[in-house]
């Protein structure tokens, strides 16, 4: 009985960790059918990716432990959608407009709920949209091919609204840096190919989530960048 009471107490003390983990894993698991809907992969193939499911579960657990309830809900929904976008882009070089629209509606609702401030959202939108657009136009002029796709431009707008100007600028830098490292690694392994394309959305998503979490633990650093 004593051991059972200790177990019950541990469960009750950590219920706010267990439930988000389980829900996050379940949500990620259902995404395999969304991937199949977009003709990215068969559901059975996606089910062999426990890292994706576990990662989302841990992200949701972090959100509900560290963030206020409404903010945690917003974080969970946005991470669910953008990680799906990143995975679909990784497999197919496509970013579903349906997921972009859904993310937009959630973020617009967050602005109305005062969970996201309108001014930083607009500035972040500008940075997230203008810089990728400039890269896309510039590379198309000099190389006759697009360095970034329209979907990357749309995802940049979404992430800009969510993160604000400073965090979005850092996200773009971090994503560009890691994509360059990956391109260099692949080129060293397979040989240099100027026509080799890499999906940019996975790097954007990875960087955005990392920057978001880092800004929670080091708010003064990000505040000084704004001054």
mmCIF file of the C-alpha atoms, coordinates in Angstrom:
data_MODEL
# 
_entry.id   MODEL 
# 
loop_
_atom_site.group_PDB 
_atom_site.id 
_atom_site.type_symbol 
_atom_site.label_atom_id 
_atom_site.label_alt_id 
_atom_site.label_comp_id 
_atom_site.label_asym_id 
_atom_site.label_entity_id 
_atom_site.label_seq_id 
_atom_site.pdbx_PDB_ins_code 
_atom_site.Cartn_x 
_atom_site.Cartn_y 
_atom_site.Cartn_z 
_atom_site.occupancy 
_atom_site.B_iso_or_equiv 
_atom_site.pdbx_formal_charge 
_atom_site.auth_seq_id 
_atom_site.auth_comp_id 
_atom_site.auth_asym_id 
_atom_site.auth_atom_id 
_atom_site.pdbx_PDB_model_num 
ATOM 1   C CA . UNK A 1 1   ? 0.000  0.000  0.000   1.00 0.00 ? 1   UNK A CA 1 
ATOM 2   C CA . UNK A 1 2   ? 2.843  2.360  0.842   1.00 0.00 ? 2   UNK A CA 1 
ATOM 3   C CA . UNK A 1 3   ? 4.478  1.716  -2.530  1.00 0.00 ? 3   UNK A CA 1 
ATOM 4   C CA . UNK A 1 4   ? 1.162  2.230  -4.300  1.00 0.00 ? 4   UNK A CA 1 
ATOM 5   C CA . UNK A 1 5   ? 0.588  5.562  -2.545  1.00 0.00 ? 5   UNK A CA 1 
ATOM 6   C CA . UNK A 1 6   ? 4.068  6.749  -3.568  1.00 0.00 ? 6   UNK A CA 1 
ATOM 7   C CA . UNK A 1 7   ? 3.385  5.739  -7.158  1.00 0.00 ? 7   UNK A CA 1 
ATOM 8   C CA . UNK A 1 8   ? 0.055  7.587  -7.126  1.00 0.00 ? 8   UNK A CA 1 
ATOM 9   C CA . UNK A 1 9   ? 1.727  10.687 -5.719  1.00 0.00 ? 9   UNK A CA 1 
ATOM 10  C CA . UNK A 1 10  ? 4.424  10.611 -8.384  1.00 0.00 ? 10  UNK A CA 1 
ATOM 11  C CA . UNK A 1 11  ? 1.781  10.256 -11.079 1.00 0.00 ? 11  UNK A CA 1 
ATOM 12  C CA . UNK A 1 12  ? -0.264 13.152 -9.716  1.00 0.00 ? 12  UNK A CA 1 
ATOM 13  C CA . UNK A 1 13  ? 2.805  15.380 -9.395  1.00 0.00 ? 13  UNK A CA 1 
ATOM 14  C CA . UNK A 1 14  ? 3.841  14.692 -12.986 1.00 0.00 ? 14  UNK A CA 1 
ATOM 15  C CA . UNK A 1 15  ? 0.429  14.496 -14.634 1.00 0.00 ? 15  UNK A CA 1 
ATOM 16  C CA . UNK A 1 16  ? 1.019  17.817 -16.398 1.00 0.00 ? 16  UNK A CA 1 
ATOM 17  C CA . UNK A 1 17  ? 4.059  16.218 -18.022 1.00 0.00 ? 17  UNK A CA 1 
ATOM 18  C CA . UNK A 1 18  ? 2.569  12.818 -18.857 1.00 0.00 ? 18  UNK A CA 1 
ATOM 19  C CA . UNK A 1 19  ? -0.625 14.078 -20.494 1.00 0.00 ? 19  UNK A CA 1 
ATOM 20  C CA . UNK A 1 20  ? 1.034  16.547 -22.929 1.00 0.00 ? 20  UNK A CA 1 
ATOM 21  C CA . UNK A 1 21  ? 3.630  13.916 -23.872 1.00 0.00 ? 21  UNK A CA 1 
ATOM 22  C CA . UNK A 1 22  ? 0.902  11.379 -24.648 1.00 0.00 ? 22  UNK A CA 1 
ATOM 23  C CA . UNK A 1 23  ? -1.206 13.928 -26.547 1.00 0.00 ? 23  UNK A CA 1 
ATOM 24  C CA . UNK A 1 24  ? 1.824  15.166 -28.487 1.00 0.00 ? 24  UNK A CA 1 
ATOM 25  C CA . UNK A 1 25  ? 2.792  11.640 -29.489 1.00 0.00 ? 25  UNK A CA 1 
ATOM 26  C CA . UNK A 1 26  ? -0.797 10.905 -30.541 1.00 0.00 ? 26  UNK A CA 1 
ATOM 27  C CA . UNK A 1 27  ? -1.007 14.152 -32.539 1.00 0.00 ? 27  UNK A CA 1 
ATOM 28  C CA . UNK A 1 28  ? 2.264  13.397 -34.324 1.00 0.00 ? 28  UNK A CA 1 
ATOM 29  C CA . UNK A 1 29  ? 1.069  9.866  -34.999 1.00 0.00 ? 29  UNK A CA 1 
ATOM 30  C CA . UNK A 1 30  ? -2.082 11.154 -36.696 1.00 0.00 ? 30  UNK A CA 1 
ATOM 31  C CA . UNK A 1 31  ? 0.078  13.348 -38.926 1.00 0.00 ? 31  UNK A CA 1 
ATOM 32  C CA . UNK A 1 32  ? 1.147  10.257 -40.874 1.00 0.00 ? 32  UNK A CA 1 
ATOM 33  C CA . UNK A 1 33  ? -2.311 10.243 -42.439 1.00 0.00 ? 33  UNK A CA 1 
ATOM 34  C CA . UNK A 1 34  ? -1.923 13.914 -43.331 1.00 0.00 ? 34  UNK A CA 1 
ATOM 35  C CA . UNK A 1 35  ? 1.382  13.068 -45.006 1.00 0.00 ? 35  UNK A CA 1 
ATOM 36  C CA . UNK A 1 36  ? -0.387 10.345 -46.962 1.00 0.00 ? 36  UNK A CA 1 
ATOM 37  C CA . UNK A 1 37  ? -3.128 12.817 -47.939 1.00 0.00 ? 37  UNK A CA 1 
ATOM 38  C CA . UNK A 1 38  ? -0.485 15.035 -49.516 1.00 0.00 ? 38  UNK A CA 1 
ATOM 39  C CA . UNK A 1 39  ? 1.034  12.001 -51.279 1.00 0.00 ? 39  UNK A CA 1 
ATOM 40  C CA . UNK A 1 40  ? 4.282  12.332 -49.337 1.00 0.00 ? 40  UNK A CA 1 
ATOM 41  C CA . UNK A 1 41  ? 4.491  8.828  -47.896 1.00 0.00 ? 41  UNK A CA 1 
ATOM 42  C CA . UNK A 1 42  ? 2.353  5.894  -46.940 1.00 0.00 ? 42  UNK A CA 1 
ATOM 43  C CA . UNK A 1 43  ? 1.053  5.866  -43.325 1.00 0.00 ? 43  UNK A CA 1 
ATOM 44  C CA . UNK A 1 44  ? 2.963  2.664  -42.521 1.00 0.00 ? 44  UNK A CA 1 
ATOM 45  C CA . UNK A 1 45  ? 6.219  4.255  -43.628 1.00 0.00 ? 45  UNK A CA 1 
ATOM 46  C CA . UNK A 1 46  ? 5.671  7.289  -41.404 1.00 0.00 ? 46  UNK A CA 1 
ATOM 47  C CA . UNK A 1 47  ? 4.808  5.144  -38.387 1.00 0.00 ? 47  UNK A CA 1 
ATOM 48  C CA . UNK A 1 48  ? 8.444  4.041  -38.247 1.00 0.00 ? 48  UNK A CA 1 
ATOM 49  C CA . UNK A 1 49  ? 9.551  7.534  -37.186 1.00 0.00 ? 49  UNK A CA 1 
ATOM 50  C CA . UNK A 1 50  ? 9.236  7.516  -33.372 1.00 0.00 ? 50  UNK A CA 1 
ATOM 51  C CA . UNK A 1 51  ? 11.772 10.346 -33.086 1.00 0.00 ? 51  UNK A CA 1 
ATOM 52  C CA . UNK A 1 52  ? 9.291  12.762 -34.667 1.00 0.00 ? 52  UNK A CA 1 
ATOM 53  C CA . UNK A 1 53  ? 6.466  11.621 -32.407 1.00 0.00 ? 53  UNK A CA 1 
ATOM 54  C CA . UNK A 1 54  ? 8.574  11.651 -29.243 1.00 0.00 ? 54  UNK A CA 1 
ATOM 55  C CA . UNK A 1 55  ? 10.040 15.059 -30.089 1.00 0.00 ? 55  UNK A CA 1 
ATOM 56  C CA . UNK A 1 56  ? 6.595  16.594 -30.462 1.00 0.00 ? 56  UNK A CA 1 
ATOM 57  C CA . UNK A 1 57  ? 5.476  14.975 -27.209 1.00 0.00 ? 57  UNK A CA 1 
ATOM 58  C CA . UNK A 1 58  ? 8.447  16.478 -25.374 1.00 0.00 ? 58  UNK A CA 1 
ATOM 59  C CA . UNK A 1 59  ? 7.806  19.897 -26.945 1.00 0.00 ? 59  UNK A CA 1 
ATOM 60  C CA . UNK A 1 60  ? 4.201  19.813 -25.777 1.00 0.00 ? 60  UNK A CA 1 
ATOM 61  C CA . UNK A 1 61  ? 5.282  18.725 -22.292 1.00 0.00 ? 61  UNK A CA 1 
ATOM 62  C CA . UNK A 1 62  ? 7.761  21.600 -22.109 1.00 0.00 ? 62  UNK A CA 1 
ATOM 63  C CA . UNK A 1 63  ? 5.102  24.067 -23.202 1.00 0.00 ? 63  UNK A CA 1 
ATOM 64  C CA . UNK A 1 64  ? 2.523  23.050 -20.609 1.00 0.00 ? 64  UNK A CA 1 
ATOM 65  C CA . UNK A 1 65  ? 5.112  22.953 -17.815 1.00 0.00 ? 65  UNK A CA 1 
ATOM 66  C CA . UNK A 1 66  ? 6.820  26.259 -18.597 1.00 0.00 ? 66  UNK A CA 1 
ATOM 67  C CA . UNK A 1 67  ? 4.272  28.447 -20.398 1.00 0.00 ? 67  UNK A CA 1 
ATOM 68  C CA . UNK A 1 68  ? 0.901  29.909 -19.380 1.00 0.00 ? 68  UNK A CA 1 
ATOM 69  C CA . UNK A 1 69  ? -1.981 27.683 -20.439 1.00 0.00 ? 69  UNK A CA 1 
ATOM 70  C CA . UNK A 1 70  ? -3.202 29.636 -23.490 1.00 0.00 ? 70  UNK A CA 1 
ATOM 71  C CA . UNK A 1 71  ? 0.332  30.265 -24.725 1.00 0.00 ? 71  UNK A CA 1 
ATOM 72  C CA . UNK A 1 72  ? 1.081  26.554 -24.300 1.00 0.00 ? 72  UNK A CA 1 
ATOM 73  C CA . UNK A 1 73  ? -1.943 25.664 -26.450 1.00 0.00 ? 73  UNK A CA 1 
ATOM 74  C CA . UNK A 1 74  ? -0.813 28.075 -29.153 1.00 0.00 ? 74  UNK A CA 1 
ATOM 75  C CA . UNK A 1 75  ? 2.764  26.750 -29.031 1.00 0.00 ? 75  UNK A CA 1 
ATOM 76  C CA . UNK A 1 76  ? 1.511  23.166 -29.281 1.00 0.00 ? 76  UNK A CA 1 
ATOM 77  C CA . UNK A 1 77  ? -0.746 23.824 -32.273 1.00 0.00 ? 77  UNK A CA 1 
ATOM 78  C CA . UNK A 1 78  ? 1.872  25.853 -34.132 1.00 0.00 ? 78  UNK A CA 1 
ATOM 79  C CA . UNK A 1 79  ? 4.648  23.313 -33.539 1.00 0.00 ? 79  UNK A CA 1 
ATOM 80  C CA . UNK A 1 80  ? 2.332  20.526 -34.709 1.00 0.00 ? 80  UNK A CA 1 
ATOM 81  C CA . UNK A 1 81  ? 1.644  22.360 -37.962 1.00 0.00 ? 81  UNK A CA 1 
ATOM 82  C CA . UNK A 1 82  ? 5.124  23.682 -38.728 1.00 0.00 ? 82  UNK A CA 1 
ATOM 83  C CA . UNK A 1 83  ? 6.840  20.354 -37.989 1.00 0.00 ? 83  UNK A CA 1 
ATOM 84  C CA . UNK A 1 84  ? 4.382  18.746 -40.409 1.00 0.00 ? 84  UNK A CA 1 
ATOM 85  C CA . UNK A 1 85  ? 5.257  21.412 -42.979 1.00 0.00 ? 85  UNK A CA 1 
ATOM 86  C CA . UNK A 1 86  ? 8.959  20.763 -42.439 1.00 0.00 ? 86  UNK A CA 1 
ATOM 87  C CA . UNK A 1 87  ? 8.589  17.014 -42.850 1.00 0.00 ? 87  UNK A CA 1 
ATOM 88  C CA . UNK A 1 88  ? 6.427  17.297 -45.969 1.00 0.00 ? 88  UNK A CA 1 
ATOM 89  C CA . UNK A 1 89  ? 8.915  19.734 -47.533 1.00 0.00 ? 89  UNK A CA 1 
ATOM 90  C CA . UNK A 1 90  ? 11.774 17.399 -46.663 1.00 0.00 ? 90  UNK A CA 1 
ATOM 91  C CA . UNK A 1 91  ? 10.106 14.517 -48.483 1.00 0.00 ? 91  UNK A CA 1 
ATOM 92  C CA . UNK A 1 92  ? 8.483  16.267 -51.408 1.00 0.00 ? 92  UNK A CA 1 
ATOM 93  C CA . UNK A 1 93  ? 9.840  19.841 -51.752 1.00 0.00 ? 93  UNK A CA 1 
ATOM 94  C CA . UNK A 1 94  ? 6.248  20.994 -51.279 1.00 0.00 ? 94  UNK A CA 1 
ATOM 95  C CA . UNK A 1 95  ? 4.672  23.143 -48.578 1.00 0.00 ? 95  UNK A CA 1 
ATOM 96  C CA . UNK A 1 96  ? 0.900  22.579 -48.362 1.00 0.00 ? 96  UNK A CA 1 
ATOM 97  C CA . UNK A 1 97  ? -0.971 25.876 -48.543 1.00 0.00 ? 97  UNK A CA 1 
ATOM 98  C CA . UNK A 1 98  ? -3.702 24.345 -46.363 1.00 0.00 ? 98  UNK A CA 1 
ATOM 99  C CA . UNK A 1 99  ? -1.288 24.123 -43.426 1.00 0.00 ? 99  UNK A CA 1 
ATOM 100 C CA . UNK A 1 100 ? -0.108 27.689 -44.047 1.00 0.00 ? 100 UNK A CA 1 
ATOM 101 C CA . UNK A 1 101 ? -3.704 28.951 -43.928 1.00 0.00 ? 101 UNK A CA 1 
ATOM 102 C CA . UNK A 1 102 ? -4.463 26.941 -40.779 1.00 0.00 ? 102 UNK A CA 1 
ATOM 103 C CA . UNK A 1 103 ? -1.379 28.332 -39.050 1.00 0.00 ? 103 UNK A CA 1 
ATOM 104 C CA . UNK A 1 104 ? -2.373 31.851 -40.136 1.00 0.00 ? 104 UNK A CA 1 
ATOM 105 C CA . UNK A 1 105 ? -5.823 31.517 -38.603 1.00 0.00 ? 105 UNK A CA 1 
ATOM 106 C CA . UNK A 1 106 ? -4.383 30.310 -35.292 1.00 0.00 ? 106 UNK A CA 1 
ATOM 107 C CA . UNK A 1 107 ? -1.926 33.218 -35.170 1.00 0.00 ? 107 UNK A CA 1 
ATOM 108 C CA . UNK A 1 108 ? -4.575 35.788 -36.114 1.00 0.00 ? 108 UNK A CA 1 
ATOM 109 C CA . UNK A 1 109 ? -6.735 34.403 -33.319 1.00 0.00 ? 109 UNK A CA 1 
ATOM 110 C CA . UNK A 1 110 ? -3.767 34.698 -30.956 1.00 0.00 ? 110 UNK A CA 1 
ATOM 111 C CA . UNK A 1 111 ? -3.439 38.384 -31.841 1.00 0.00 ? 111 UNK A CA 1 
ATOM 112 C CA . UNK A 1 112 ? -7.114 38.963 -31.053 1.00 0.00 ? 112 UNK A CA 1 
ATOM 113 C CA . UNK A 1 113 ? -6.646 37.113 -27.754 1.00 0.00 ? 113 UNK A CA 1 
ATOM 114 C CA . UNK A 1 114 ? -3.689 39.392 -26.912 1.00 0.00 ? 114 UNK A CA 1 
ATOM 115 C CA . UNK A 1 115 ? -1.319 36.431 -26.792 1.00 0.00 ? 115 UNK A CA 1 
ATOM 116 C CA . UNK A 1 116 ? 0.719  37.928 -29.637 1.00 0.00 ? 116 UNK A CA 1 
ATOM 117 C CA . UNK A 1 117 ? 1.268  41.671 -29.885 1.00 0.00 ? 117 UNK A CA 1 
ATOM 118 C CA . UNK A 1 118 ? 0.197  43.182 -33.196 1.00 0.00 ? 118 UNK A CA 1 
ATOM 119 C CA . UNK A 1 119 ? 3.212  45.462 -33.766 1.00 0.00 ? 119 UNK A CA 1 
ATOM 120 C CA . UNK A 1 120 ? 5.933  42.815 -33.257 1.00 0.00 ? 120 UNK A CA 1 
ATOM 121 C CA . UNK A 1 121 ? 3.826  40.410 -35.316 1.00 0.00 ? 121 UNK A CA 1 
ATOM 122 C CA . UNK A 1 122 ? 3.712  42.878 -38.214 1.00 0.00 ? 122 UNK A CA 1 
ATOM 123 C CA . UNK A 1 123 ? 7.450  43.574 -37.993 1.00 0.00 ? 123 UNK A CA 1 
ATOM 124 C CA . UNK A 1 124 ? 8.184  39.862 -37.789 1.00 0.00 ? 124 UNK A CA 1 
ATOM 125 C CA . UNK A 1 125 ? 5.921  39.259 -40.769 1.00 0.00 ? 125 UNK A CA 1 
ATOM 126 C CA . UNK A 1 126 ? 7.879  41.865 -42.710 1.00 0.00 ? 126 UNK A CA 1 
ATOM 127 C CA . UNK A 1 127 ? 11.235 40.285 -41.903 1.00 0.00 ? 127 UNK A CA 1 
ATOM 128 C CA . UNK A 1 128 ? 9.985  36.746 -42.401 1.00 0.00 ? 128 UNK A CA 1 
ATOM 129 C CA . UNK A 1 129 ? 8.442  37.653 -45.725 1.00 0.00 ? 129 UNK A CA 1 
ATOM 130 C CA . UNK A 1 130 ? 10.714 40.289 -47.231 1.00 0.00 ? 130 UNK A CA 1 
ATOM 131 C CA . UNK A 1 131 ? 14.084 38.613 -46.635 1.00 0.00 ? 131 UNK A CA 1 
ATOM 132 C CA . UNK A 1 132 ? 13.099 35.208 -48.128 1.00 0.00 ? 132 UNK A CA 1 
ATOM 133 C CA . UNK A 1 133 ? 11.401 37.033 -51.012 1.00 0.00 ? 133 UNK A CA 1 
ATOM 134 C CA . UNK A 1 134 ? 14.573 39.077 -51.626 1.00 0.00 ? 134 UNK A CA 1 
ATOM 135 C CA . UNK A 1 135 ? 16.681 35.923 -51.577 1.00 0.00 ? 135 UNK A CA 1 
ATOM 136 C CA . UNK A 1 136 ? 14.281 34.223 -53.966 1.00 0.00 ? 136 UNK A CA 1 
ATOM 137 C CA . UNK A 1 137 ? 14.299 37.134 -56.424 1.00 0.00 ? 137 UNK A CA 1 
ATOM 138 C CA . UNK A 1 138 ? 18.065 37.729 -56.243 1.00 0.00 ? 138 UNK A CA 1 
ATOM 139 C CA . UNK A 1 139 ? 19.017 34.104 -56.789 1.00 0.00 ? 139 UNK A CA 1 
ATOM 140 C CA . UNK A 1 140 ? 16.550 33.787 -59.670 1.00 0.00 ? 140 UNK A CA 1 
ATOM 141 C CA . UNK A 1 141 ? 18.121 36.830 -61.358 1.00 0.00 ? 141 UNK A CA 1 
ATOM 142 C CA . UNK A 1 142 ? 21.726 35.635 -61.103 1.00 0.00 ? 142 UNK A CA 1 
ATOM 143 C CA . UNK A 1 143 ? 21.279 31.864 -61.342 1.00 0.00 ? 143 UNK A CA 1 
ATOM 144 C CA . UNK A 1 144 ? 18.066 31.627 -63.393 1.00 0.00 ? 144 UNK A CA 1 
ATOM 145 C CA . UNK A 1 145 ? 16.612 29.334 -60.739 1.00 0.00 ? 145 UNK A CA 1 
ATOM 146 C CA . UNK A 1 146 ? 14.836 29.908 -57.472 1.00 0.00 ? 146 UNK A CA 1 
ATOM 147 C CA . UNK A 1 147 ? 16.985 29.676 -54.346 1.00 0.00 ? 147 UNK A CA 1 
ATOM 148 C CA . UNK A 1 148 ? 13.819 29.477 -52.271 1.00 0.00 ? 148 UNK A CA 1 
ATOM 149 C CA . UNK A 1 149 ? 10.304 28.473 -53.149 1.00 0.00 ? 149 UNK A CA 1 
ATOM 150 C CA . UNK A 1 150 ? 7.055  30.334 -52.638 1.00 0.00 ? 150 UNK A CA 1 
ATOM 151 C CA . UNK A 1 151 ? 6.247  27.978 -49.783 1.00 0.00 ? 151 UNK A CA 1 
ATOM 152 C CA . UNK A 1 152 ? 9.398  29.052 -47.934 1.00 0.00 ? 152 UNK A CA 1 
ATOM 153 C CA . UNK A 1 153 ? 8.280  32.649 -48.350 1.00 0.00 ? 153 UNK A CA 1 
ATOM 154 C CA . UNK A 1 154 ? 4.837  31.784 -46.912 1.00 0.00 ? 154 UNK A CA 1 
ATOM 155 C CA . UNK A 1 155 ? 6.368  29.846 -44.019 1.00 0.00 ? 155 UNK A CA 1 
ATOM 156 C CA . UNK A 1 156 ? 8.635  32.812 -43.285 1.00 0.00 ? 156 UNK A CA 1 
ATOM 157 C CA . UNK A 1 157 ? 5.568  35.023 -42.921 1.00 0.00 ? 157 UNK A CA 1 
ATOM 158 C CA . UNK A 1 158 ? 3.952  32.554 -40.505 1.00 0.00 ? 158 UNK A CA 1 
ATOM 159 C CA . UNK A 1 159 ? 7.080  32.209 -38.392 1.00 0.00 ? 159 UNK A CA 1 
ATOM 160 C CA . UNK A 1 160 ? 7.597  35.978 -38.425 1.00 0.00 ? 160 UNK A CA 1 
ATOM 161 C CA . UNK A 1 161 ? 4.142  36.591 -36.947 1.00 0.00 ? 161 UNK A CA 1 
ATOM 162 C CA . UNK A 1 162 ? 4.777  33.957 -34.292 1.00 0.00 ? 162 UNK A CA 1 
ATOM 163 C CA . UNK A 1 163 ? 8.310  34.997 -33.342 1.00 0.00 ? 163 UNK A CA 1 
ATOM 164 C CA . UNK A 1 164 ? 8.451  38.750 -33.912 1.00 0.00 ? 164 UNK A CA 1 
ATOM 165 C CA . UNK A 1 165 ? 11.261 40.656 -35.669 1.00 0.00 ? 165 UNK A CA 1 
ATOM 166 C CA . UNK A 1 166 ? 14.353 39.829 -33.585 1.00 0.00 ? 166 UNK A CA 1 
ATOM 167 C CA . UNK A 1 167 ? 13.689 36.133 -33.155 1.00 0.00 ? 167 UNK A CA 1 
ATOM 168 C CA . UNK A 1 168 ? 12.690 35.837 -36.826 1.00 0.00 ? 168 UNK A CA 1 
ATOM 169 C CA . UNK A 1 169 ? 15.918 37.475 -37.964 1.00 0.00 ? 169 UNK A CA 1 
ATOM 170 C CA . UNK A 1 170 ? 17.910 35.050 -35.806 1.00 0.00 ? 170 UNK A CA 1 
ATOM 171 C CA . UNK A 1 171 ? 15.836 32.167 -37.141 1.00 0.00 ? 171 UNK A CA 1 
ATOM 172 C CA . UNK A 1 172 ? 16.671 33.096 -40.733 1.00 0.00 ? 172 UNK A CA 1 
ATOM 173 C CA . UNK A 1 173 ? 20.372 33.371 -39.884 1.00 0.00 ? 173 UNK A CA 1 
ATOM 174 C CA . UNK A 1 174 ? 20.421 30.069 -37.997 1.00 0.00 ? 174 UNK A CA 1 
ATOM 175 C CA . UNK A 1 175 ? 18.442 28.235 -40.694 1.00 0.00 ? 175 UNK A CA 1 
ATOM 176 C CA . UNK A 1 176 ? 20.701 29.589 -43.446 1.00 0.00 ? 176 UNK A CA 1 
ATOM 177 C CA . UNK A 1 177 ? 23.828 28.644 -41.506 1.00 0.00 ? 177 UNK A CA 1 
ATOM 178 C CA . UNK A 1 178 ? 22.730 25.052 -40.864 1.00 0.00 ? 178 UNK A CA 1 
ATOM 179 C CA . UNK A 1 179 ? 21.450 24.586 -44.414 1.00 0.00 ? 179 UNK A CA 1 
ATOM 180 C CA . UNK A 1 180 ? 24.847 25.767 -45.683 1.00 0.00 ? 180 UNK A CA 1 
ATOM 181 C CA . UNK A 1 181 ? 26.607 23.286 -43.405 1.00 0.00 ? 181 UNK A CA 1 
ATOM 182 C CA . UNK A 1 182 ? 24.340 20.494 -44.634 1.00 0.00 ? 182 UNK A CA 1 
ATOM 183 C CA . UNK A 1 183 ? 24.957 21.448 -48.269 1.00 0.00 ? 183 UNK A CA 1 
ATOM 184 C CA . UNK A 1 184 ? 28.713 21.436 -47.644 1.00 0.00 ? 184 UNK A CA 1 
ATOM 185 C CA . UNK A 1 185 ? 28.517 18.015 -45.946 1.00 0.00 ? 185 UNK A CA 1 
ATOM 186 C CA . UNK A 1 186 ? 26.474 16.520 -48.785 1.00 0.00 ? 186 UNK A CA 1 
ATOM 187 C CA . UNK A 1 187 ? 28.800 18.069 -51.371 1.00 0.00 ? 187 UNK A CA 1 
ATOM 188 C CA . UNK A 1 188 ? 31.839 16.578 -49.639 1.00 0.00 ? 188 UNK A CA 1 
ATOM 189 C CA . UNK A 1 189 ? 30.126 13.180 -49.533 1.00 0.00 ? 189 UNK A CA 1 
ATOM 190 C CA . UNK A 1 190 ? 28.518 13.082 -52.990 1.00 0.00 ? 190 UNK A CA 1 
ATOM 191 C CA . UNK A 1 191 ? 30.442 15.713 -54.903 1.00 0.00 ? 191 UNK A CA 1 
ATOM 192 C CA . UNK A 1 192 ? 29.615 19.323 -55.698 1.00 0.00 ? 192 UNK A CA 1 
ATOM 193 C CA . UNK A 1 193 ? 26.504 19.822 -57.778 1.00 0.00 ? 193 UNK A CA 1 
ATOM 194 C CA . UNK A 1 194 ? 25.396 23.420 -58.310 1.00 0.00 ? 194 UNK A CA 1 
ATOM 195 C CA . UNK A 1 195 ? 21.903 22.195 -59.212 1.00 0.00 ? 195 UNK A CA 1 
ATOM 196 C CA . UNK A 1 196 ? 21.493 20.206 -55.986 1.00 0.00 ? 196 UNK A CA 1 
ATOM 197 C CA . UNK A 1 197 ? 18.547 21.572 -54.033 1.00 0.00 ? 197 UNK A CA 1 
ATOM 198 C CA . UNK A 1 198 ? 17.874 21.317 -50.322 1.00 0.00 ? 198 UNK A CA 1 
ATOM 199 C CA . UNK A 1 199 ? 14.464 21.867 -48.729 1.00 0.00 ? 199 UNK A CA 1 
ATOM 200 C CA . UNK A 1 200 ? 14.699 24.981 -46.577 1.00 0.00 ? 200 UNK A CA 1 
ATOM 201 C CA . UNK A 1 201 ? 11.532 24.554 -44.485 1.00 0.00 ? 201 UNK A CA 1 
ATOM 202 C CA . UNK A 1 202 ? 13.002 21.879 -42.140 1.00 0.00 ? 202 UNK A CA 1 
ATOM 203 C CA . UNK A 1 203 ? 15.863 24.231 -41.262 1.00 0.00 ? 203 UNK A CA 1 
ATOM 204 C CA . UNK A 1 204 ? 13.451 27.131 -40.711 1.00 0.00 ? 204 UNK A CA 1 
ATOM 205 C CA . UNK A 1 205 ? 11.240 25.046 -38.443 1.00 0.00 ? 205 UNK A CA 1 
ATOM 206 C CA . UNK A 1 206 ? 14.151 23.631 -36.439 1.00 0.00 ? 206 UNK A CA 1 
ATOM 207 C CA . UNK A 1 207 ? 15.660 27.084 -35.978 1.00 0.00 ? 207 UNK A CA 1 
ATOM 208 C CA . UNK A 1 208 ? 12.326 28.723 -35.096 1.00 0.00 ? 208 UNK A CA 1 
ATOM 209 C CA . UNK A 1 209 ? 11.541 26.255 -32.308 1.00 0.00 ? 209 UNK A CA 1 
ATOM 210 C CA . UNK A 1 210 ? 15.071 26.473 -30.908 1.00 0.00 ? 210 UNK A CA 1 
ATOM 211 C CA . UNK A 1 211 ? 15.013 30.286 -30.945 1.00 0.00 ? 211 UNK A CA 1 
ATOM 212 C CA . UNK A 1 212 ? 11.568 30.365 -29.317 1.00 0.00 ? 212 UNK A CA 1 
ATOM 213 C CA . UNK A 1 213 ? 12.701 28.139 -26.438 1.00 0.00 ? 213 UNK A CA 1 
ATOM 214 C CA . UNK A 1 214 ? 16.015 29.985 -26.077 1.00 0.00 ? 214 UNK A CA 1 
ATOM 215 C CA . UNK A 1 215 ? 14.173 33.309 -25.823 1.00 0.00 ? 215 UNK A CA 1 
ATOM 216 C CA . UNK A 1 216 ? 12.176 31.920 -22.902 1.00 0.00 ? 216 UNK A CA 1 
ATOM 217 C CA . UNK A 1 217 ? 15.287 31.099 -20.898 1.00 0.00 ? 217 UNK A CA 1 
ATOM 218 C CA . UNK A 1 218 ? 17.369 34.101 -21.974 1.00 0.00 ? 218 UNK A CA 1 
ATOM 219 C CA . UNK A 1 219 ? 14.861 36.967 -22.359 1.00 0.00 ? 219 UNK A CA 1 
ATOM 220 C CA . UNK A 1 220 ? 17.406 39.662 -21.438 1.00 0.00 ? 220 UNK A CA 1 
ATOM 221 C CA . UNK A 1 221 ? 19.650 38.658 -24.326 1.00 0.00 ? 221 UNK A CA 1 
ATOM 222 C CA . UNK A 1 222 ? 16.814 39.009 -26.840 1.00 0.00 ? 222 UNK A CA 1 
ATOM 223 C CA . UNK A 1 223 ? 15.665 42.237 -25.182 1.00 0.00 ? 223 UNK A CA 1 
ATOM 224 C CA . UNK A 1 224 ? 19.134 43.773 -25.651 1.00 0.00 ? 224 UNK A CA 1 
ATOM 225 C CA . UNK A 1 225 ? 19.047 42.822 -29.328 1.00 0.00 ? 225 UNK A CA 1 
ATOM 226 C CA . UNK A 1 226 ? 15.892 44.874 -29.736 1.00 0.00 ? 226 UNK A CA 1 
ATOM 227 C CA . UNK A 1 227 ? 17.480 48.024 -28.273 1.00 0.00 ? 227 UNK A CA 1 
# 
